[in-house]
Amino acid sequence: MSTAGTESATALDGIGARPIPEFDGVHDVWPRGERLRAVRAAAAAYKERFKAQGQVRAVKSIDIAAAPYPVKYAFHDAVSVPTLPLISMINRMIVVQYDDFGGRARTLVFEPTVPDGSAEAPFYRNLQKLMDKVPGGKVLERAVLRYYAEPGDVLRRLGLAPDDIDFCTFDHLHVQDPRMILGSTEVIEGERAPRKPLFGDARMLVHERELATLQSLHPMQWAWYVDGGLGGVDPDKFVTFDRDIELGPGVALLWTPGHTDGNHSLVLNTPDGVWVSSENGIALDNWQPELSRIPGVRRYHEVFGREICPNANTLEDSLDQYDSMVKEKTLADRSSADPRWLQILPSTELAPWKRFWPVVPTHVHGGISYGEIKGGRR
């Protein structure tokens, strides 16, 4: 094992987590058709073991905010009828309680988006400037923006204190400002004092490639990241990993590269089976285009023979993203409420608002809730 691999294994052991051997080497298989088959087979093999290990203690999702997003990105430019140029996506925060492999009670927060930080990503900063200039821009802004709760409000609603949180994570760091979550010794532009940590001494779990991207942005990545988002952040606040990992029985973070190099997906085992959450798609239509009623999405599936239709604002590697979405589909169980649909919960989901018809999701699960979230578990 390399020195980097040894350090990663030590870090995982320190948080009661461990690597997932079923996926070792699958992303190196060549040619690409063989890699897809290897990814699918590894996901099927891991799913059997993952479910046998147990379930999470509790999980609850809460909506944070709705933000605008171009239709052309949402479904790989597949929509075939004239539409509004923007739809809205709802950011969703998920709180997960589980026991790690050392038997320690843990609380994980997935996608604790702080809207003020996201607004500073160049894409959204430039979009705001445009809406400020165009006639009717304020009307459009009211149509696509909505605020539900800040991450701190969500904790209070669930009876949690900041010190109850062990870990936080994002599937990737597009439009995220780690300073808003982990705190900073530097004063963020426009503020008067350094930010304090949002979740006490909680650490952020992040794939090493995602963190490295934020440390050294390529021009093709720049528009979607908050440049300077690591300024003044204590490096020890991060726990990095370089592979697929499981945090405890019933909860895993699977490396799903493609949308970004370091993208990862949350996988949960619950009383209703396995759920998967990521932003590889923004609606179930992305993972199951053959069932979509959004004009053009089913045709995309039929014409190109593709079993997924990716969320395509970046496409750092479109083939990897395809494989990753197949990986997610293979892990997810079917919904007991409607077995046609997989239990995939987009971490940022297309808003089911009639104002954007016909670009509305064909089916929504409406969130996820199991067990009782409890404070004081640490």
PDB file of C-alpha atoms in Angstrom, residues 86-362:
ATOM      1  CA  LEU A  86     -34.472  28.453 -16.071  1.00  0.00           C
ATOM      2  CA  ILE A  87     -36.089  25.996 -13.703  1.00  0.00           C
ATOM      3  CA  SER A  88     -35.599  25.782  -9.932  1.00  0.00           C
ATOM      4  CA  MET A  89     -33.746  23.119  -7.977  1.00  0.00           C
ATOM      5  CA  ILE A  90     -34.433  22.537  -4.285  1.00  0.00           C
ATOM      6  CA  ASN A  91     -31.391  22.001  -2.061  1.00  0.00           C
ATOM      7  CA  ARG A  92     -32.030  19.241   0.442  1.00  0.00           C
ATOM      8  CA  MET A  93     -30.166  18.609   3.717  1.00  0.00           C
ATOM      9  CA  ILE A  94     -30.179  15.080   5.129  1.00  0.00           C
ATOM     10  CA  VAL A  95     -29.371  14.229   8.751  1.00  0.00           C
ATOM     11  CA  VAL A  96     -28.272  10.636   9.347  1.00  0.00           C
ATOM     12  CA  GLN A  97     -27.731   8.906  12.685  1.00  0.00           C
ATOM     13  CA  TYR A  98     -25.854   5.615  12.768  1.00  0.00           C
ATOM     14  CA  ASP A  99     -23.315   3.583  14.738  1.00  0.00           C
ATOM     15  CA  ASP A 100     -19.832   3.392  13.248  1.00  0.00           C
ATOM     16  CA  PHE A 101     -17.857   0.152  12.956  1.00  0.00           C
ATOM     17  CA  GLY A 102     -16.381   0.782  16.391  1.00  0.00           C
ATOM     18  CA  GLY A 103     -19.881   0.922  17.894  1.00  0.00           C
ATOM     19  CA  ARG A 104     -19.817   4.688  18.478  1.00  0.00           C
ATOM     20  CA  ALA A 105     -23.004   6.697  17.916  1.00  0.00           C
ATOM     21  CA  ARG A 106     -22.539   9.182  15.078  1.00  0.00           C
ATOM     22  CA  THR A 107     -24.497  11.988  13.421  1.00  0.00           C
ATOM     23  CA  LEU A 108     -23.777  12.964   9.808  1.00  0.00           C
ATOM     24  CA  VAL A 109     -25.146  15.996   7.972  1.00  0.00           C
ATOM     25  CA  PHE A 110     -25.290  15.620   4.196  1.00  0.00           C
ATOM     26  CA  GLU A 111     -25.582  18.748   2.004  1.00  0.00           C
ATOM     27  CA  PRO A 112     -25.799  21.530   4.630  1.00  0.00           C
ATOM     28  CA  THR A 113     -25.959  24.249   1.978  1.00  0.00           C
ATOM     29  CA  VAL A 114     -25.623  27.852   3.191  1.00  0.00           C
ATOM     30  CA  PRO A 115     -27.357  29.956   0.495  1.00  0.00           C
ATOM     31  CA  ASP A 116     -25.192  33.042   1.136  1.00  0.00           C
ATOM     32  CA  GLY A 117     -22.095  30.999   0.308  1.00  0.00           C
ATOM     33  CA  SER A 118     -23.577  29.423  -2.804  1.00  0.00           C
ATOM     34  CA  ALA A 119     -24.485  32.863  -4.169  1.00  0.00           C
ATOM     35  CA  GLU A 120     -20.772  33.676  -4.398  1.00  0.00           C
ATOM     36  CA  ALA A 121     -19.999  30.965  -6.965  1.00  0.00           C
ATOM     37  CA  PRO A 122     -19.206  32.801 -10.230  1.00  0.00           C
ATOM     38  CA  PHE A 123     -22.100  31.174 -12.108  1.00  0.00           C
ATOM     39  CA  TYR A 124     -24.689  32.422  -9.612  1.00  0.00           C
ATOM     40  CA  ARG A 125     -22.979  35.764  -9.044  1.00  0.00           C
ATOM     41  CA  ASN A 126     -23.096  36.461 -12.785  1.00  0.00           C
ATOM     42  CA  LEU A 127     -26.682  35.220 -13.056  1.00  0.00           C
ATOM     43  CA  GLN A 128     -27.694  37.614 -10.281  1.00  0.00           C
ATOM     44  CA  LYS A 129     -26.051  40.525 -12.096  1.00  0.00           C
ATOM     45  CA  LEU A 130     -27.977  39.616 -15.242  1.00  0.00           C
ATOM     46  CA  MET A 131     -31.319  39.429 -13.419  1.00  0.00           C
ATOM     47  CA  ASP A 132     -30.603  42.799 -11.800  1.00  0.00           C
ATOM     48  CA  LYS A 133     -30.184  44.363 -15.257  1.00  0.00           C
ATOM     49  CA  VAL A 134     -32.945  42.862 -17.393  1.00  0.00           C
ATOM     50  CA  PRO A 135     -36.524  44.222 -17.370  1.00  0.00           C
ATOM     51  CA  GLY A 136     -38.662  42.032 -15.163  1.00  0.00           C
ATOM     52  CA  GLY A 137     -35.606  40.509 -13.536  1.00  0.00           C
ATOM     53  CA  LYS A 138     -37.008  40.906 -10.044  1.00  0.00           C
ATOM     54  CA  VAL A 139     -40.194  39.106 -11.073  1.00  0.00           C
ATOM     55  CA  LEU A 140     -38.097  36.252 -12.484  1.00  0.00           C
ATOM     56  CA  GLU A 141     -36.037  36.161  -9.312  1.00  0.00           C
ATOM     57  CA  ARG A 142     -39.163  35.742  -7.197  1.00  0.00           C
ATOM     58  CA  ALA A 143     -40.281  32.918  -9.506  1.00  0.00           C
ATOM     59  CA  VAL A 144     -37.089  30.866  -9.169  1.00  0.00           C
ATOM     60  CA  LEU A 145     -35.806  31.645  -5.654  1.00  0.00           C
ATOM     61  CA  ARG A 146     -37.286  30.421  -2.398  1.00  0.00           C
ATOM     62  CA  TYR A 147     -35.808  30.028   1.080  1.00  0.00           C
ATOM     63  CA  TYR A 148     -37.049  27.401   3.514  1.00  0.00           C
ATOM     64  CA  ALA A 149     -34.470  27.037   6.294  1.00  0.00           C
ATOM     65  CA  GLU A 150     -30.808  27.564   7.128  1.00  0.00           C
ATOM     66  CA  PRO A 151     -28.817  24.487   8.253  1.00  0.00           C
ATOM     67  CA  GLY A 152     -28.734  25.799  11.824  1.00  0.00           C
ATOM     68  CA  ASP A 153     -32.523  26.164  11.787  1.00  0.00           C
ATOM     69  CA  VAL A 154     -32.818  22.542  10.660  1.00  0.00           C
ATOM     70  CA  LEU A 155     -30.772  21.345  13.629  1.00  0.00           C
ATOM     71  CA  ARG A 156     -32.968  23.227  16.085  1.00  0.00           C
ATOM     72  CA  ARG A 157     -36.093  21.874  14.405  1.00  0.00           C
ATOM     73  CA  LEU A 158     -34.771  18.341  14.886  1.00  0.00           C
ATOM     74  CA  GLY A 159     -33.751  18.928  18.504  1.00  0.00           C
ATOM     75  CA  LEU A 160     -30.022  18.909  17.764  1.00  0.00           C
ATOM     76  CA  ALA A 161     -27.252  21.214  18.943  1.00  0.00           C
ATOM     77  CA  PRO A 162     -24.160  22.031  16.837  1.00  0.00           C
ATOM     78  CA  ASP A 163     -22.027  19.846  19.104  1.00  0.00           C
ATOM     79  CA  ASP A 164     -24.234  16.842  18.294  1.00  0.00           C
ATOM     80  CA  ILE A 165     -22.787  16.706  14.769  1.00  0.00           C
ATOM     81  CA  ASP A 166     -19.774  14.462  14.116  1.00  0.00           C
ATOM     82  CA  PHE A 167     -19.416  14.892  10.364  1.00  0.00           C
ATOM     83  CA  CYS A 168     -20.736  16.857   7.442  1.00  0.00           C
ATOM     84  CA  THR A 169     -20.278  16.183   3.750  1.00  0.00           C
ATOM     85  CA  PHE A 170     -21.367  17.288   0.273  1.00  0.00           C
ATOM     86  CA  ASP A 171     -21.560  14.987  -2.723  1.00  0.00           C
ATOM     87  CA  HIS A 172     -19.284  17.564  -4.386  1.00  0.00           C
ATOM     88  CA  LEU A 173     -18.265  21.154  -3.677  1.00  0.00           C
ATOM     89  CA  HIS A 174     -19.966  22.989  -6.543  1.00  0.00           C
ATOM     90  CA  VAL A 175     -21.308  26.319  -5.175  1.00  0.00           C
ATOM     91  CA  GLN A 176     -20.269  25.402  -1.635  1.00  0.00           C
ATOM     92  CA  ASP A 177     -18.128  27.580   0.648  1.00  0.00           C
ATOM     93  CA  PRO A 178     -16.432  25.413   3.313  1.00  0.00           C
ATOM     94  CA  ARG A 179     -15.758  28.544   5.391  1.00  0.00           C
ATOM     95  CA  MET A 180     -19.487  28.835   6.018  1.00  0.00           C
ATOM     96  CA  ILE A 181     -19.542  25.350   7.538  1.00  0.00           C
ATOM     97  CA  LEU A 182     -16.142  24.814   9.138  1.00  0.00           C
ATOM     98  CA  GLY A 183     -15.354  28.382  10.148  1.00  0.00           C
ATOM     99  CA  SER A 184     -12.382  30.513   9.177  1.00  0.00           C
ATOM    100  CA  THR A 185      -9.661  32.579  10.806  1.00  0.00           C
ATOM    101  CA  GLU A 186     -10.071  35.126   7.996  1.00  0.00           C
ATOM    102  CA  VAL A 187     -12.869  37.643   7.553  1.00  0.00           C
ATOM    103  CA  ILE A 188     -14.993  36.818   4.503  1.00  0.00           C
ATOM    104  CA  GLU A 189     -15.492  39.770   2.167  1.00  0.00           C
ATOM    105  CA  GLY A 190     -18.541  41.769   3.207  1.00  0.00           C
ATOM    106  CA  GLU A 191     -18.552  40.432   6.771  1.00  0.00           C
ATOM    107  CA  ARG A 192     -17.236  41.998   9.973  1.00  0.00           C
ATOM    108  CA  ALA A 193     -15.716  39.080  11.826  1.00  0.00           C
ATOM    109  CA  PRO A 194     -14.324  35.605  11.096  1.00  0.00           C
ATOM    110  CA  ARG A 195     -16.935  32.874  10.677  1.00  0.00           C
ATOM    111  CA  LYS A 196     -17.374  30.445  13.532  1.00  0.00           C
ATOM    112  CA  PRO A 197     -17.930  26.731  12.816  1.00  0.00           C
ATOM    113  CA  LEU A 198     -21.552  25.932  12.082  1.00  0.00           C
ATOM    114  CA  PHE A 199     -21.390  22.459  13.630  1.00  0.00           C
ATOM    115  CA  GLY A 200     -18.965  22.804  16.526  1.00  0.00           C
ATOM    116  CA  ASP A 201     -15.928  20.570  16.051  1.00  0.00           C
ATOM    117  CA  ALA A 202     -17.537  18.466  13.291  1.00  0.00           C
ATOM    118  CA  ARG A 203     -15.216  17.472  10.444  1.00  0.00           C
ATOM    119  CA  MET A 204     -15.969  17.488   6.730  1.00  0.00           C
ATOM    120  CA  LEU A 205     -15.678  14.200   4.821  1.00  0.00           C
ATOM    121  CA  VAL A 206     -14.435  14.893   1.304  1.00  0.00           C
ATOM    122  CA  HIS A 207     -12.886  12.885  -1.501  1.00  0.00           C
ATOM    123  CA  GLU A 208      -9.271  13.949  -1.884  1.00  0.00           C
ATOM    124  CA  ARG A 209      -9.794  14.806  -5.574  1.00  0.00           C
ATOM    125  CA  GLU A 210     -12.658  17.150  -4.735  1.00  0.00           C
ATOM    126  CA  LEU A 211     -10.630  18.986  -2.125  1.00  0.00           C
ATOM    127  CA  ALA A 212      -7.681  19.214  -4.524  1.00  0.00           C
ATOM    128  CA  THR A 213      -9.961  20.700  -7.181  1.00  0.00           C
ATOM    129  CA  LEU A 214     -10.940  23.529  -4.844  1.00  0.00           C
ATOM    130  CA  GLN A 215      -7.257  24.069  -4.028  1.00  0.00           C
ATOM    131  CA  SER A 216      -6.328  24.435  -7.715  1.00  0.00           C
ATOM    132  CA  LEU A 217      -9.217  25.227 -10.049  1.00  0.00           C
ATOM    133  CA  HIS A 218      -9.044  24.603 -13.786  1.00  0.00           C
ATOM    134  CA  PRO A 219     -10.707  27.331 -15.932  1.00  0.00           C
ATOM    135  CA  MET A 220     -13.342  24.788 -17.038  1.00  0.00           C
ATOM    136  CA  GLN A 221     -14.261  24.227 -13.364  1.00  0.00           C
ATOM    137  CA  TRP A 222     -13.997  27.794 -12.106  1.00  0.00           C
ATOM    138  CA  ALA A 223     -17.570  29.006 -12.655  1.00  0.00           C
ATOM    139  CA  TRP A 224     -19.084  26.433 -10.291  1.00  0.00           C
ATOM    140  CA  TYR A 225     -16.728  26.669  -7.305  1.00  0.00           C
ATOM    141  CA  VAL A 226     -16.372  29.378  -4.669  1.00  0.00           C
ATOM    142  CA  ASP A 227     -12.807  30.496  -5.286  1.00  0.00           C
ATOM    143  CA  GLY A 228     -11.136  31.234  -1.950  1.00  0.00           C
ATOM    144  CA  GLY A 229     -13.581  29.000  -0.095  1.00  0.00           C
ATOM    145  CA  LEU A 230     -10.723  27.365   1.814  1.00  0.00           C
ATOM    146  CA  GLY A 231      -9.243  30.618   3.081  1.00  0.00           C
ATOM    147  CA  GLY A 232      -8.510  30.442   6.803  1.00  0.00           C
ATOM    148  CA  VAL A 233     -10.062  26.980   7.199  1.00  0.00           C
ATOM    149  CA  ASP A 234      -8.171  24.609   9.511  1.00  0.00           C
ATOM    150  CA  PRO A 235      -6.904  21.725   7.304  1.00  0.00           C
ATOM    151  CA  ASP A 236      -7.462  19.320  10.199  1.00  0.00           C
ATOM    152  CA  LYS A 237     -11.186  19.965   9.804  1.00  0.00           C
ATOM    153  CA  PHE A 238     -11.148  17.722   6.723  1.00  0.00           C
ATOM    154  CA  VAL A 239     -11.156  13.931   6.611  1.00  0.00           C
ATOM    155  CA  THR A 240     -10.143  12.915   3.094  1.00  0.00           C
ATOM    156  CA  PHE A 241     -10.578   9.569   1.375  1.00  0.00           C
ATOM    157  CA  ASP A 242      -9.542   8.256  -2.033  1.00  0.00           C
ATOM    158  CA  ARG A 243     -12.035   5.460  -2.656  1.00  0.00           C
ATOM    159  CA  ASP A 244     -15.491   4.140  -1.807  1.00  0.00           C
ATOM    160  CA  ILE A 245     -15.991   4.019   1.963  1.00  0.00           C
ATOM    161  CA  GLU A 246     -18.587   2.823   4.449  1.00  0.00           C
ATOM    162  CA  LEU A 247     -19.051   4.808   7.650  1.00  0.00           C
ATOM    163  CA  GLY A 248     -20.971   2.163   9.554  1.00  0.00           C
ATOM    164  CA  PRO A 249     -23.711  -0.422   9.084  1.00  0.00           C
ATOM    165  CA  GLY A 250     -26.267   1.062   6.731  1.00  0.00           C
ATOM    166  CA  VAL A 251     -24.347   4.133   5.530  1.00  0.00           C
ATOM    167  CA  ALA A 252     -21.720   4.504   2.800  1.00  0.00           C
ATOM    168  CA  LEU A 253     -20.150   7.176   0.610  1.00  0.00           C
ATOM    169  CA  LEU A 254     -19.554   5.759  -2.864  1.00  0.00           C
ATOM    170  CA  TRP A 255     -17.061   7.448  -5.166  1.00  0.00           C
ATOM    171  CA  THR A 256     -19.095   8.419  -8.243  1.00  0.00           C
ATOM    172  CA  PRO A 257     -16.751  10.459 -10.459  1.00  0.00           C
ATOM    173  CA  GLY A 258     -17.751  12.220 -13.654  1.00  0.00           C
ATOM    174  CA  HIS A 259     -19.918  15.172 -12.676  1.00  0.00           C
ATOM    175  CA  THR A 260     -16.776  16.203 -10.786  1.00  0.00           C
ATOM    176  CA  ASP A 261     -13.561  14.240 -10.238  1.00  0.00           C
ATOM    177  CA  GLY A 262     -14.284  13.780  -6.548  1.00  0.00           C
ATOM    178  CA  ASN A 263     -18.052  13.352  -6.589  1.00  0.00           C
ATOM    179  CA  HIS A 264     -19.468  10.863  -4.094  1.00  0.00           C
ATOM    180  CA  SER A 265     -22.958   9.571  -3.337  1.00  0.00           C
ATOM    181  CA  LEU A 266     -24.693   8.909  -0.036  1.00  0.00           C
ATOM    182  CA  VAL A 267     -26.074   5.367   0.282  1.00  0.00           C
ATOM    183  CA  LEU A 268     -28.394   4.398   3.137  1.00  0.00           C
ATOM    184  CA  ASN A 269     -30.000   1.135   4.200  1.00  0.00           C
ATOM    185  CA  THR A 270     -33.408   1.710   5.775  1.00  0.00           C
ATOM    186  CA  PRO A 271     -36.504  -0.324   6.704  1.00  0.00           C
ATOM    187  CA  ASP A 272     -37.648   0.195   3.091  1.00  0.00           C
ATOM    188  CA  GLY A 273     -34.335  -0.874   1.620  1.00  0.00           C
ATOM    189  CA  VAL A 274     -31.509   1.093   0.014  1.00  0.00           C
ATOM    190  CA  TRP A 275     -31.691   4.788  -0.859  1.00  0.00           C
ATOM    191  CA  VAL A 276     -29.081   6.711  -2.853  1.00  0.00           C
ATOM    192  CA  SER A 277     -28.627  10.484  -2.972  1.00  0.00           C
ATOM    193  CA  SER A 278     -26.455  12.644  -5.244  1.00  0.00           C
ATOM    194  CA  GLU A 279     -26.649  15.425  -7.825  1.00  0.00           C
ATOM    195  CA  ASN A 280     -25.676  13.281 -10.800  1.00  0.00           C
ATOM    196  CA  GLY A 281     -29.286  13.917 -11.700  1.00  0.00           C
ATOM    197  CA  ILE A 282     -31.808  16.478 -10.494  1.00  0.00           C
ATOM    198  CA  ALA A 283     -34.885  14.269 -10.955  1.00  0.00           C
ATOM    199  CA  LEU A 284     -35.666  10.583 -11.175  1.00  0.00           C
ATOM    200  CA  ASP A 285     -36.092  11.289 -14.896  1.00  0.00           C
ATOM    201  CA  ASN A 286     -32.277  11.487 -15.137  1.00  0.00           C
ATOM    202  CA  TRP A 287     -31.820   7.948 -13.831  1.00  0.00           C
ATOM    203  CA  GLN A 288     -34.940   6.457 -15.432  1.00  0.00           C
ATOM    204  CA  PRO A 289     -35.449   8.379 -18.708  1.00  0.00           C
ATOM    205  CA  GLU A 290     -37.534   5.533 -20.143  1.00  0.00           C
ATOM    206  CA  LEU A 291     -40.322   6.580 -17.721  1.00  0.00           C
ATOM    207  CA  SER A 292     -39.988  10.339 -18.207  1.00  0.00           C
ATOM    208  CA  ARG A 293     -42.848  12.560 -19.345  1.00  0.00           C
ATOM    209  CA  ILE A 294     -40.559  15.559 -19.837  1.00  0.00           C
ATOM    210  CA  PRO A 295     -40.579  16.153 -23.626  1.00  0.00           C
ATOM    211  CA  GLY A 296     -37.384  14.838 -25.182  1.00  0.00           C
ATOM    212  CA  VAL A 297     -35.971  12.918 -22.227  1.00  0.00           C
ATOM    213  CA  ARG A 298     -37.482   9.547 -23.153  1.00  0.00           C
ATOM    214  CA  ARG A 299     -36.466  10.144 -26.768  1.00  0.00           C
ATOM    215  CA  TYR A 300     -32.892  10.818 -25.576  1.00  0.00           C
ATOM    216  CA  HIS A 301     -32.978   7.342 -24.028  1.00  0.00           C
ATOM    217  CA  GLU A 302     -34.449   5.723 -27.155  1.00  0.00           C
ATOM    218  CA  VAL A 303     -32.325   7.459 -29.801  1.00  0.00           C
ATOM    219  CA  PHE A 304     -28.966   7.111 -28.054  1.00  0.00           C
ATOM    220  CA  GLY A 305     -29.635   3.807 -26.283  1.00  0.00           C
ATOM    221  CA  ARG A 306     -28.620   5.290 -22.943  1.00  0.00           C
ATOM    222  CA  GLU A 307     -30.133   4.142 -19.677  1.00  0.00           C
ATOM    223  CA  ILE A 308     -29.436   7.478 -17.983  1.00  0.00           C
ATOM    224  CA  CYS A 309     -29.674  11.150 -18.962  1.00  0.00           C
ATOM    225  CA  PRO A 310     -27.084  13.084 -16.926  1.00  0.00           C
ATOM    226  CA  ASN A 311     -27.226  16.402 -15.148  1.00  0.00           C
ATOM    227  CA  ALA A 312     -24.718  18.016 -17.465  1.00  0.00           C
ATOM    228  CA  ASN A 313     -23.542  21.435 -16.338  1.00  0.00           C
ATOM    229  CA  THR A 314     -19.910  20.316 -16.175  1.00  0.00           C
ATOM    230  CA  LEU A 315     -19.390  16.824 -17.611  1.00  0.00           C
ATOM    231  CA  GLU A 316     -15.810  16.646 -16.392  1.00  0.00           C
ATOM    232  CA  ASP A 317     -15.983  13.070 -17.670  1.00  0.00           C
ATOM    233  CA  SER A 318     -19.282  12.108 -19.270  1.00  0.00           C
ATOM    234  CA  LEU A 319     -18.421   8.389 -19.481  1.00  0.00           C
ATOM    235  CA  ASP A 320     -17.496   8.284 -15.806  1.00  0.00           C
ATOM    236  CA  GLN A 321     -20.721  10.055 -14.889  1.00  0.00           C
ATOM    237  CA  TYR A 322     -22.700   7.514 -16.901  1.00  0.00           C
ATOM    238  CA  ASP A 323     -20.970   4.643 -15.081  1.00  0.00           C
ATOM    239  CA  SER A 324     -21.518   6.355 -11.732  1.00  0.00           C
ATOM    240  CA  MET A 325     -25.243   6.734 -12.336  1.00  0.00           C
ATOM    241  CA  VAL A 326     -25.458   3.052 -13.250  1.00  0.00           C
ATOM    242  CA  LYS A 327     -23.608   2.337  -9.998  1.00  0.00           C
ATOM    243  CA  GLU A 328     -26.257   4.330  -8.129  1.00  0.00           C
ATOM    244  CA  LYS A 329     -29.131   2.624  -9.966  1.00  0.00           C
ATOM    245  CA  THR A 330     -27.729  -0.808  -9.161  1.00  0.00           C
ATOM    246  CA  LEU A 331     -27.514   0.000  -5.439  1.00  0.00           C
ATOM    247  CA  ALA A 332     -30.941   1.615  -5.079  1.00  0.00           C
ATOM    248  CA  ASP A 333     -33.973  -0.514  -4.232  1.00  0.00           C
ATOM    249  CA  ARG A 334     -37.380   0.014  -5.781  1.00  0.00           C
ATOM    250  CA  SER A 335     -39.958   2.108  -3.994  1.00  0.00           C
ATOM    251  CA  SER A 336     -42.583   0.208  -2.047  1.00  0.00           C
ATOM    252  CA  ALA A 337     -45.053   3.006  -2.828  1.00  0.00           C
ATOM    253  CA  ASP A 338     -44.513   2.676  -6.602  1.00  0.00           C
ATOM    254  CA  PRO A 339     -42.158  -0.135  -7.674  1.00  0.00           C
ATOM    255  CA  ARG A 340     -41.590   1.442 -11.077  1.00  0.00           C
ATOM    256  CA  TRP A 341     -39.328   3.997  -9.426  1.00  0.00           C
ATOM    257  CA  LEU A 342     -35.955   3.561  -7.778  1.00  0.00           C
ATOM    258  CA  GLN A 343     -35.269   4.952  -4.320  1.00  0.00           C
ATOM    259  CA  ILE A 344     -32.984   7.699  -5.557  1.00  0.00           C
ATOM    260  CA  LEU A 345     -33.305  11.068  -3.855  1.00  0.00           C
ATOM    261  CA  PRO A 346     -31.551  13.858  -5.771  1.00  0.00           C
ATOM    262  CA  SER A 347     -29.526  15.948  -3.332  1.00  0.00           C
ATOM    263  CA  THR A 348     -30.754  18.973  -5.301  1.00  0.00           C
ATOM    264  CA  GLU A 349     -34.104  18.226  -6.934  1.00  0.00           C
ATOM    265  CA  LEU A 350     -36.086  19.778  -9.770  1.00  0.00           C
ATOM    266  CA  ALA A 351     -38.946  21.719  -8.187  1.00  0.00           C
ATOM    267  CA  PRO A 352     -42.362  20.222  -9.060  1.00  0.00           C
ATOM    268  CA  TRP A 353     -43.849  23.640  -9.769  1.00  0.00           C
ATOM    269  CA  LYS A 354     -46.475  24.086 -12.496  1.00  0.00           C
ATOM    270  CA  ARG A 355     -44.893  27.383 -13.567  1.00  0.00           C
ATOM    271  CA  PHE A 356     -42.097  25.375 -15.216  1.00  0.00           C
ATOM    272  CA  TRP A 357     -44.361  22.945 -17.079  1.00  0.00           C
ATOM    273  CA  PRO A 358     -43.574  20.765 -18.992  1.00  0.00           C
ATOM    274  CA  VAL A 359     -40.149  20.593 -17.297  1.00  0.00           C
ATOM    275  CA  VAL A 360     -41.454  19.122 -14.055  1.00  0.00           C
ATOM    276  CA  PRO A 361     -40.369  15.817 -12.506  1.00  0.00           C
ATOM    277  CA  THR A 362     -42.389  12.810 -13.570  1.00  0.00           C
TER     278      THR A 362
END
